[in-house]
mmCIF file of C-alpha atoms in Angstrom:
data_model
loop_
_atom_site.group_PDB
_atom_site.id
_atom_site.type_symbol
_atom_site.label_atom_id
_atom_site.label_comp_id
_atom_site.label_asym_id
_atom_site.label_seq_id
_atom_site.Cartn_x
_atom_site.Cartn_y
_atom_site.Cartn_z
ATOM 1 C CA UNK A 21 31.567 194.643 -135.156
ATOM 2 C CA UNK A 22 32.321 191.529 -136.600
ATOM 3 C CA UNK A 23 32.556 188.558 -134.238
ATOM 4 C CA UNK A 24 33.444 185.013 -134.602
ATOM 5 C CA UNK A 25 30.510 182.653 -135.594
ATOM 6 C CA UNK A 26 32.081 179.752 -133.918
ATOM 7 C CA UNK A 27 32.711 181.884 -130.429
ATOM 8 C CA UNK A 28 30.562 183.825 -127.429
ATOM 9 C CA UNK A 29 32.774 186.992 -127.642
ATOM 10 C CA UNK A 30 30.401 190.036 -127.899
ATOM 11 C CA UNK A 31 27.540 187.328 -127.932
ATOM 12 C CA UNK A 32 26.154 186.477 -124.761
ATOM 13 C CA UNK A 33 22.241 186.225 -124.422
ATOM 14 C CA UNK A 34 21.969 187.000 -128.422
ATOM 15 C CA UNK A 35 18.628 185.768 -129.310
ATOM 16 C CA UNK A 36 18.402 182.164 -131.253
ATOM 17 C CA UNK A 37 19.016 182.049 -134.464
ATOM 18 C CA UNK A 38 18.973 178.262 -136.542
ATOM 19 C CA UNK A 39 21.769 179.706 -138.724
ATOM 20 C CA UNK A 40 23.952 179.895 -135.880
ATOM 21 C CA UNK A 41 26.688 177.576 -135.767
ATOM 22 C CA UNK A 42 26.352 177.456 -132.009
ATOM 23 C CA UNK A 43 24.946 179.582 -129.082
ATOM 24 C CA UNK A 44 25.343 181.756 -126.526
ATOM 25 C CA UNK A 45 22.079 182.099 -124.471
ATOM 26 C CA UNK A 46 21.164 180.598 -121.349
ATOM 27 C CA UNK A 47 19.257 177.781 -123.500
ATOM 28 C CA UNK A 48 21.880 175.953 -125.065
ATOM 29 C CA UNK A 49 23.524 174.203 -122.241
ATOM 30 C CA UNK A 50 19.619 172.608 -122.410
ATOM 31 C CA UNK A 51 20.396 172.298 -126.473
ATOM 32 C CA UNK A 52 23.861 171.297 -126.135
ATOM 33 C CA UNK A 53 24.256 173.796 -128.865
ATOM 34 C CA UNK A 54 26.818 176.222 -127.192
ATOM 35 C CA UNK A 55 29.984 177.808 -128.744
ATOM 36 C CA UNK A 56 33.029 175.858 -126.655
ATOM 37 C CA UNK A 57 33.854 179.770 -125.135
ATOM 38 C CA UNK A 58 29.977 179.991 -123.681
ATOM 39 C CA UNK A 59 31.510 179.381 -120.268
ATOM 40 C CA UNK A 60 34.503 181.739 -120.757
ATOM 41 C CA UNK A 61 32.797 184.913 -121.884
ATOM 42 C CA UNK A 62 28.815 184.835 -120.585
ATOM 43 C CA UNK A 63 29.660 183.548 -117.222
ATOM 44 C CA UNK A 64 25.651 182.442 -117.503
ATOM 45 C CA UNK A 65 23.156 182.454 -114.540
ATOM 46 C CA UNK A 66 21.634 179.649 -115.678
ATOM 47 C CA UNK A 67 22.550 175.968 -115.617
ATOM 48 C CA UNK A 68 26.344 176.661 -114.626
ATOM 49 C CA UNK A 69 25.770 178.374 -111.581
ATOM 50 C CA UNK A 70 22.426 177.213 -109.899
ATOM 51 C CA UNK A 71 21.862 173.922 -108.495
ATOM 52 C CA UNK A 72 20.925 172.622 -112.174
ATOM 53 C CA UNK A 73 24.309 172.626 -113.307
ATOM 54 C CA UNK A 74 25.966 169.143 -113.505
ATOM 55 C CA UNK A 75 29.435 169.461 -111.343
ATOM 56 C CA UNK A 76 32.283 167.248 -111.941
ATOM 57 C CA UNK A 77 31.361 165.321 -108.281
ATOM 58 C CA UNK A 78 27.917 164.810 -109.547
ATOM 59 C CA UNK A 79 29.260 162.901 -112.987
ATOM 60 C CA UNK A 80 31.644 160.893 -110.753
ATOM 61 C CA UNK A 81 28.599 160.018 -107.647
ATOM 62 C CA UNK A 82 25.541 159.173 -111.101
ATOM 63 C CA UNK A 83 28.284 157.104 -112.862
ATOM 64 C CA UNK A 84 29.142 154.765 -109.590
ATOM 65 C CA UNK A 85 25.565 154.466 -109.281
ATOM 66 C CA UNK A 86 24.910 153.493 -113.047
ATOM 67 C CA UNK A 87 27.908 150.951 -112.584
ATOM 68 C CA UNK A 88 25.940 149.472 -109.591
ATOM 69 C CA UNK A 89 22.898 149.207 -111.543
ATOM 70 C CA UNK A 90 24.028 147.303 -114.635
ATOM 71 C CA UNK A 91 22.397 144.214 -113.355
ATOM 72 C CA UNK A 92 22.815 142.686 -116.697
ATOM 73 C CA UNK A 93 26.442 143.027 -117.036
ATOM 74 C CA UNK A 94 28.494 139.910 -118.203
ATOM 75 C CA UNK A 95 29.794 137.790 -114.763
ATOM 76 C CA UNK A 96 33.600 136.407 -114.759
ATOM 77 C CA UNK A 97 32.275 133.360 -116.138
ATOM 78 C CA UNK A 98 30.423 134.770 -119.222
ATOM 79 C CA UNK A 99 33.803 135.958 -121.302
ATOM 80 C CA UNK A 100 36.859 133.927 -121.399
ATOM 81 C CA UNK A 101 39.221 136.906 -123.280
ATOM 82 C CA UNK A 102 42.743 135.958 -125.341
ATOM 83 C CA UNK A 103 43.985 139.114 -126.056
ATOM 84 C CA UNK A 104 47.691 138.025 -126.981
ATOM 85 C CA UNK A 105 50.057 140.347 -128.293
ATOM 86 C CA UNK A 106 50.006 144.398 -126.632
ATOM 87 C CA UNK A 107 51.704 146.985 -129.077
ATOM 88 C CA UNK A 108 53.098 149.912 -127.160
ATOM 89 C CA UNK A 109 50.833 153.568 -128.815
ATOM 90 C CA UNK A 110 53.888 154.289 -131.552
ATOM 91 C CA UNK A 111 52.568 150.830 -133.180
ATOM 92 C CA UNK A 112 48.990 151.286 -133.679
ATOM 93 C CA UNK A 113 48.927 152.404 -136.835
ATOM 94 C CA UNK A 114 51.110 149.170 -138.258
ATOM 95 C CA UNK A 115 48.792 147.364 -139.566
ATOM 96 C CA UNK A 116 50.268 144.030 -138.123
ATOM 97 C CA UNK A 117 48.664 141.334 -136.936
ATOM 98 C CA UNK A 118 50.182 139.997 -134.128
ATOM 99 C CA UNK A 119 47.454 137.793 -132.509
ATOM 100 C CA UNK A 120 46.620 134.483 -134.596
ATOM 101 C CA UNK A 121 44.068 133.398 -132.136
ATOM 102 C CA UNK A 122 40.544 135.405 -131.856
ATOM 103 C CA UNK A 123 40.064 137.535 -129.129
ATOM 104 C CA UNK A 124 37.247 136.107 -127.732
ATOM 105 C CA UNK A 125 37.935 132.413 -126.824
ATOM 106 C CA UNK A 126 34.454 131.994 -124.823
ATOM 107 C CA UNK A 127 30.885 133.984 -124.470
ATOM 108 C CA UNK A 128 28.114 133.033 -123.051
ATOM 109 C CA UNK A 129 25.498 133.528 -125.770
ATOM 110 C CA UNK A 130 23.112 133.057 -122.852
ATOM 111 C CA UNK A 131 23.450 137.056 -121.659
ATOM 112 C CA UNK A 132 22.292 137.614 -125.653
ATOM 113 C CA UNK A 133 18.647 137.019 -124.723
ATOM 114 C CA UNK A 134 18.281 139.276 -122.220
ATOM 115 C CA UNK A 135 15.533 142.017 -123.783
ATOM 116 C CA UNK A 136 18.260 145.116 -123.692
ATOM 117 C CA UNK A 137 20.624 142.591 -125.460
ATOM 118 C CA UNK A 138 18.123 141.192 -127.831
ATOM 119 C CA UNK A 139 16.878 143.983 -128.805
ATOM 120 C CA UNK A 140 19.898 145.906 -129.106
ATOM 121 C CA UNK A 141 21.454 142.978 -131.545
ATOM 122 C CA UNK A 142 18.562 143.456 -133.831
ATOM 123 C CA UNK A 143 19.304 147.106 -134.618
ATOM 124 C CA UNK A 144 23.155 145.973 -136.126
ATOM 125 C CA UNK A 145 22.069 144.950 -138.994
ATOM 126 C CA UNK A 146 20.498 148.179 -140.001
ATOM 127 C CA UNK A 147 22.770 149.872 -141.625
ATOM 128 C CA UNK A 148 25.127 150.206 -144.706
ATOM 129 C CA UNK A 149 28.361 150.904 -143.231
ATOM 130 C CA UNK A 150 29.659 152.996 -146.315
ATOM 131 C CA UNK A 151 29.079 156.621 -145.936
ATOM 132 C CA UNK A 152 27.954 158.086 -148.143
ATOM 133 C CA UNK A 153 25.218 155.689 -149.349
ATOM 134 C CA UNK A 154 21.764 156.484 -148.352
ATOM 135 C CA UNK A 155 20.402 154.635 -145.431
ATOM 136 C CA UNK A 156 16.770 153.027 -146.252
ATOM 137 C CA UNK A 157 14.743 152.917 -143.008
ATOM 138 C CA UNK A 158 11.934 150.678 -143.148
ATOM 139 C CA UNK A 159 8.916 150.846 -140.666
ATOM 140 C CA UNK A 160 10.406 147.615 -138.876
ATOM 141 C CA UNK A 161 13.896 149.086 -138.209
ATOM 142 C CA UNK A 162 11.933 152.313 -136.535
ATOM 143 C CA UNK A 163 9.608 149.817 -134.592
ATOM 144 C CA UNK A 164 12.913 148.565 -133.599
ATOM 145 C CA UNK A 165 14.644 151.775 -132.551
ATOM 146 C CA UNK A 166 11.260 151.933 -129.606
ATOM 147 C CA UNK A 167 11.746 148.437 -128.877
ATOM 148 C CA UNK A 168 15.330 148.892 -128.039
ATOM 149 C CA UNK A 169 14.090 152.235 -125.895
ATOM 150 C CA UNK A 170 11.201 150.931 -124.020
ATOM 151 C CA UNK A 171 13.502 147.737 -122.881
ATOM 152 C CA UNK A 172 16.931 149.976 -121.619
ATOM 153 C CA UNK A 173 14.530 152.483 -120.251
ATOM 154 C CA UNK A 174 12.194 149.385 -118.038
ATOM 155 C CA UNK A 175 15.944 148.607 -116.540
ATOM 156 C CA UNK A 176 17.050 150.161 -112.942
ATOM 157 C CA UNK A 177 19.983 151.735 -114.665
ATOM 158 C CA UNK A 178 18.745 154.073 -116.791
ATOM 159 C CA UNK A 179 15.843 154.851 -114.666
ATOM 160 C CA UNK A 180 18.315 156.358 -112.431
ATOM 161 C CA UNK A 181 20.304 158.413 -114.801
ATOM 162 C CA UNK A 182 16.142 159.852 -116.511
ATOM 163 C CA UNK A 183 15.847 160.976 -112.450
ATOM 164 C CA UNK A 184 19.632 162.317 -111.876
ATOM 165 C CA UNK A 185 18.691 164.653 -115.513
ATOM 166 C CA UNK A 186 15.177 165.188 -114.278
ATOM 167 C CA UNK A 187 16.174 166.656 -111.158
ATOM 168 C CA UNK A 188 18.797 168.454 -113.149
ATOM 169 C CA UNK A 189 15.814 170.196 -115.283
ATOM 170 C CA UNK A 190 17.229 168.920 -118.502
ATOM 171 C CA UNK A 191 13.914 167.140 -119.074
ATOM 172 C CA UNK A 192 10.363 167.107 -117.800
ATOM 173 C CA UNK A 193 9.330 163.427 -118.566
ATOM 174 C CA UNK A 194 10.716 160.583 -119.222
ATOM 175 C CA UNK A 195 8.360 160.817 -122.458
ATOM 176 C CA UNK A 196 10.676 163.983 -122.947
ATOM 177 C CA UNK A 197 13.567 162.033 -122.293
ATOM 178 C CA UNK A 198 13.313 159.221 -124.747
ATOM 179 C CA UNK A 199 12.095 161.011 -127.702
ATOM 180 C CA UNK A 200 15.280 163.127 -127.269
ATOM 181 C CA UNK A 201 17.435 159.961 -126.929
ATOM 182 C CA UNK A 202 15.954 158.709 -130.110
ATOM 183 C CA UNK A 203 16.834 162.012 -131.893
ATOM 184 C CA UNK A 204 20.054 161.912 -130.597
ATOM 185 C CA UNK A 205 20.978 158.498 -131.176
ATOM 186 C CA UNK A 206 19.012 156.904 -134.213
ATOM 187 C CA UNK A 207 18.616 160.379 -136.045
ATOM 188 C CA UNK A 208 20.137 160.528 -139.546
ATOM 189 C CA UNK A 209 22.733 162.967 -140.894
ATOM 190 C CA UNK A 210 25.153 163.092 -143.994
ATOM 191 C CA UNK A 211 28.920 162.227 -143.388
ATOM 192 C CA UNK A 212 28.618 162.063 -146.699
ATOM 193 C CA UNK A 213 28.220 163.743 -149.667
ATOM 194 C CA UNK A 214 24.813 165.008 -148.934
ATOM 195 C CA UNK A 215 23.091 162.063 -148.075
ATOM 196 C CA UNK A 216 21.640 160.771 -145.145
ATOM 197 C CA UNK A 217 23.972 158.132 -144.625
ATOM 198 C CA UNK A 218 25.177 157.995 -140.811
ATOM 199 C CA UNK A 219 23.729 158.399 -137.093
ATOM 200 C CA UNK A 220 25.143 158.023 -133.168
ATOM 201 C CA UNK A 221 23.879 154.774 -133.039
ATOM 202 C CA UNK A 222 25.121 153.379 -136.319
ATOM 203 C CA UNK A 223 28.548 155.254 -135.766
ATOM 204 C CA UNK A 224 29.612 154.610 -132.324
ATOM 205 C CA UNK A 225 27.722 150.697 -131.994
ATOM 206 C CA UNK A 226 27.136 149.638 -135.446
ATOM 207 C CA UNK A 227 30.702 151.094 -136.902
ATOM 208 C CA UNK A 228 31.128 153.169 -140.636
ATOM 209 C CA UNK A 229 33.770 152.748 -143.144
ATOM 210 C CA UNK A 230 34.817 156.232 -144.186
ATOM 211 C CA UNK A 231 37.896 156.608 -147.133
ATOM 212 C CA UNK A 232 39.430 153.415 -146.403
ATOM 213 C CA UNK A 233 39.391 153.425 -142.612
ATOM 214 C CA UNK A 234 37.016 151.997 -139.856
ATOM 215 C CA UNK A 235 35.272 154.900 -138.257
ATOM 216 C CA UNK A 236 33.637 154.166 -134.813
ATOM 217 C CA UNK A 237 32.755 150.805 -134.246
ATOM 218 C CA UNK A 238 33.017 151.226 -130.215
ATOM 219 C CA UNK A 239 31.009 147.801 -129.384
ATOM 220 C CA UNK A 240 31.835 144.420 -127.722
ATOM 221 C CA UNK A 241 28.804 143.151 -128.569
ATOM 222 C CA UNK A 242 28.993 143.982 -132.350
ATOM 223 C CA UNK A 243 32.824 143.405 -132.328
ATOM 224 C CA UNK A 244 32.130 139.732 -131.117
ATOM 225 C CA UNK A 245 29.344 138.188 -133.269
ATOM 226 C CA UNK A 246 31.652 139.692 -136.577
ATOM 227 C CA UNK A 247 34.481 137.952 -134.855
ATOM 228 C CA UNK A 248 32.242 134.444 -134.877
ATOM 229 C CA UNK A 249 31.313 135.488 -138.977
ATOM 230 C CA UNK A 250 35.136 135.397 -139.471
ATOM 231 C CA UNK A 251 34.580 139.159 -140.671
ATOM 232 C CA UNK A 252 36.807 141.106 -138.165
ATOM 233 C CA UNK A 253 40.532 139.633 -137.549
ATOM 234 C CA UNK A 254 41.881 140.591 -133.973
ATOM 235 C CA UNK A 255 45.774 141.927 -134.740
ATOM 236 C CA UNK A 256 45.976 143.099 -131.004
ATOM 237 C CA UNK A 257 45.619 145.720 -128.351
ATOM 238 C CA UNK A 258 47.304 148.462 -127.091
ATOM 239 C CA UNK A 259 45.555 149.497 -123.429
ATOM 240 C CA UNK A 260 43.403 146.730 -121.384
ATOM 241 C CA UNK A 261 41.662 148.789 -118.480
ATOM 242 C CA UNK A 262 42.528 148.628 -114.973
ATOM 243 C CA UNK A 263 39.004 146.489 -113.821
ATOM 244 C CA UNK A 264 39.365 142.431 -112.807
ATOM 245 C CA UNK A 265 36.007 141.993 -113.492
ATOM 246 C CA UNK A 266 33.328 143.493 -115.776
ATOM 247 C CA UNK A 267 32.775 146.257 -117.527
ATOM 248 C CA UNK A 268 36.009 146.276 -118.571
ATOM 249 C CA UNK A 269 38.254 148.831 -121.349
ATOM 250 C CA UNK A 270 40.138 147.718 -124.162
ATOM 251 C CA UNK A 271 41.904 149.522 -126.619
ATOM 252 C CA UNK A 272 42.030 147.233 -129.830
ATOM 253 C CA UNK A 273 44.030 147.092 -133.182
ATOM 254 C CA UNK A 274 41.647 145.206 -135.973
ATOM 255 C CA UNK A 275 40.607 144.199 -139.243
ATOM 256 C CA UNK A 276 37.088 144.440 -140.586
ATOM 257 C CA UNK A 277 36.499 142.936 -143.509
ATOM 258 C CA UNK A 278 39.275 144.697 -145.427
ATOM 259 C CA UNK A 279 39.431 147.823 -143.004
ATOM 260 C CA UNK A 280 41.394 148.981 -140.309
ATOM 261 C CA UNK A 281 40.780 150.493 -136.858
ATOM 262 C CA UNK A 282 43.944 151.901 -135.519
ATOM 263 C CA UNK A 283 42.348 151.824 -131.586
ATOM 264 C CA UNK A 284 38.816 150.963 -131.556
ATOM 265 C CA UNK A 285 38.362 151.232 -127.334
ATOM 266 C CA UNK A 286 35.708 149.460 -126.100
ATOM 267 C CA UNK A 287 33.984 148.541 -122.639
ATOM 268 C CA UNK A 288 33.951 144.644 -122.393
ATOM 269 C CA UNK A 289 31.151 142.489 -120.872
ATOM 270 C CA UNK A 290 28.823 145.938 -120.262
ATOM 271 C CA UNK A 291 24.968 145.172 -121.101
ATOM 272 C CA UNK A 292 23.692 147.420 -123.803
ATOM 273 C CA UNK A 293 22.084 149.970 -121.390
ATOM 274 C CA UNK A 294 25.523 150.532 -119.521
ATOM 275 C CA UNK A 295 27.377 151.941 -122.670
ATOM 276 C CA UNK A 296 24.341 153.559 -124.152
ATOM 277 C CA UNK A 297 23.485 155.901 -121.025
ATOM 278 C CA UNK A 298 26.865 156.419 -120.204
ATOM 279 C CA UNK A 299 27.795 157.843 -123.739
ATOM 280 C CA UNK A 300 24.290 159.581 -123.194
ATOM 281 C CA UNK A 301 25.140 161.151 -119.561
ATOM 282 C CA UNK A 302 28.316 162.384 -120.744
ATOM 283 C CA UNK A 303 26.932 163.837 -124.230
ATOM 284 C CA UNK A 304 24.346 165.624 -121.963
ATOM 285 C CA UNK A 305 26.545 166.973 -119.632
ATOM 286 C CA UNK A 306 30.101 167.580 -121.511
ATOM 287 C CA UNK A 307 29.348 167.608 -125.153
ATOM 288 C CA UNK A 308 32.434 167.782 -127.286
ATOM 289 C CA UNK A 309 34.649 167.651 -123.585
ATOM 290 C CA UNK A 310 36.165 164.683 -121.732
ATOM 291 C CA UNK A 311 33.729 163.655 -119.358
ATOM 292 C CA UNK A 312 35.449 161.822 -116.119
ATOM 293 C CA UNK A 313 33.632 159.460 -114.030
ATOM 294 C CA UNK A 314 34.033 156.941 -111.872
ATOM 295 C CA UNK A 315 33.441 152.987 -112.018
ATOM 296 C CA UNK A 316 34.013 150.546 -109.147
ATOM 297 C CA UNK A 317 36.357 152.998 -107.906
ATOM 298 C CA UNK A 318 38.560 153.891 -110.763
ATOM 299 C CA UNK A 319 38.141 156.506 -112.868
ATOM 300 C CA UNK A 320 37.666 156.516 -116.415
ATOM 301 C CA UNK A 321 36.671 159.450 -119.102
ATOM 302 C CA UNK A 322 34.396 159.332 -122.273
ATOM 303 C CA UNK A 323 34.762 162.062 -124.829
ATOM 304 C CA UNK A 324 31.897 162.813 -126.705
ATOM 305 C CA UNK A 325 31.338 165.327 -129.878
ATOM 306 C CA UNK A 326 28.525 166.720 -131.418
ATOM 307 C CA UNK A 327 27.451 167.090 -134.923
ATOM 308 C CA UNK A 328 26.862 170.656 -135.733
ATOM 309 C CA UNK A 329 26.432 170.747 -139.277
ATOM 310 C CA UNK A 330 22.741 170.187 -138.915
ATOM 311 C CA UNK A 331 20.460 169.541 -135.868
ATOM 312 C CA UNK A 332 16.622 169.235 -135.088
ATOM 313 C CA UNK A 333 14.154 170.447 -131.864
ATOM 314 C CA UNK A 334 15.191 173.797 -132.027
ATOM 315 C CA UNK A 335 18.613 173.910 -132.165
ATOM 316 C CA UNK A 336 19.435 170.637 -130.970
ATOM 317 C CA UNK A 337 22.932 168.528 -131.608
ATOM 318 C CA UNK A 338 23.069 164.712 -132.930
ATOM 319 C CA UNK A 339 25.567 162.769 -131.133
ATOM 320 C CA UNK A 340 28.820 162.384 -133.858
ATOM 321 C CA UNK A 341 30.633 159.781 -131.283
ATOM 322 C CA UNK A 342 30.761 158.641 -128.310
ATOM 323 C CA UNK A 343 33.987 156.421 -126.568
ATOM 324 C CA UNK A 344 35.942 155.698 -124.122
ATOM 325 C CA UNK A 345 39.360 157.698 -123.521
ATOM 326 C CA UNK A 346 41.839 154.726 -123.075
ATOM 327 C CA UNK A 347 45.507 156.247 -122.110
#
């Protein structure tokens, strides 16, 4: 009988196999390798319906304690924002700008040498942001990559979300833990044409041109020091989030250097751990599904996919993006 190789009909508990393009034993919620249907057809004993499966109430209690715990979150006083002109959704895709001033009329480069925000600045500049060019990774940008680990993983925040997963049996150290964020996040794949030219990281921080257009580029961080180069040009926004203080959401309309981002949302004035183990909670628990949590009170959903046209660890799926869903 044939049966779908993208689906869990007539497939449930079929033995691995790396040429799968997904899976439908009781190990891939662990993999985040299975086919979107898993849930539909195998009804699995495993994660889903033992007290290791992550419920909606648990993402929305572990995200309003990582919001409490981002200690090194921008105050009122660190951002002074101009965001001008709002386009209504219809107009994102006019290429206008309607904003001559920048967007960010004040930061306090003071939050910048924090060690999460240090170290996360010098991992920017490590990539090419064509894809489909090679990327050349030296021993300095790997030493880098740890650097920027061992500092978000010393903070209170992401200690919290290693024990909310560790309790959930998705890992069994944090040693466990971080060499599988690495591989997720810093891990190379081809958008390409064959070469290893793109990662997480790079995509969802850094930001990629691909034919023409801005792809990713999900960072406040990243988005401001261009802004100070003169090498993005702020046209305007089309969603600011609901928050009066920080972390807050934007949904932007810019320029980079010659490209365009049609909505490029982004939390504002979150530290570098904040965004990176929320995107990493939610690609954990709901790859390739909205994930909806809960910040200060309001709720708020990150989609996440995967990238399934190669892996590593067994089976395993590199984070393709990360963002946040702004209305």
């Amino acid at each position: 009988l044939y049966t779908a190789p993208d689906s869990c009909q007539g497939r449930c508990e079929e033995p691995y196999n790396g040429e799968d393009e997904c899976h439908c034993n009781a190990e891939c919620e662990r993999y985040r390798s299975c086919c979107e249907d898993y849930y539909i057809y195998c009804s699995p004993e495993g994660f889903s319906s033992s007290h290791d499966a992550i419920t909606d109430e648990d993402l929305l209690h572990i995200s309003e304690q990582l919001y409490k715990a981002d200690h090194n979150k921008a105050q009122p006083t660190d951002i002074i924002l101009n965001p001008q002109h709002q386009v209504s959704p219809d107009q994102t895709g006019d290429q206008e700008d309607h904003s001559p001033e920048p967007l960010y009329q004040y930061v306090n480069e003071k939050l910048f040498s924090k060690p999460t925000y240090a170290s996360f600045i010098k991992l920017l500049d490590n990539y090419q942001r064509a894809t489909g060019r090679e990327e050349d990774v030296t021993a300095e940008e790997l030493k880098e990559q740890d650097n920027f680990l061992k500092e978000v993983m010393k903070t209170e925040l992401m200690k919290k979300l290693f024990t909310f997963l560790h309790k959930k049996n998705r890992y069994d150290s944090e040693q466990e833990f971080v060499a599988d964020l690495k591989e997720m996040w810093f891990g190379l794949y081809s958008r390409g044409n064959g070469e290893q030219d793109s990662s997480g990281f790079e995509h969802v921080f850094s930001g990629e041109v691909k034919k023409g257009k801005v792809s990713g580029f999900h960072n406040w961080i990243r988005f401001y020091l261009l802004e100070k180069q003169g090498l993005v040009d702020y046209f305007s926004y089309s969603y600011n989030g609901p928050w009066n203080t920080y972390p807050d959401v934007l949904g932007m309309q810019f320029n980079w250097d010659g490209f365009y981002k049609e909505v490029g949302s982004a939390f504002i004035g979150s530290s570098p751990e904040f965004e990176f183990g929320l995107y990493s909670l939610c690609f954990i628990a709901r790859p390739g599904r909205a994930c909806h949590l809960s910040l200060g009170g309001h709720r708020l959903s990150i989609q996440t996919y995967t990238w399934t046209k190669s892996t590593y660890g067994n089976g395993r799926n590199y984070i393709a993006t990360a963002y946040v869903i702004s209305p």
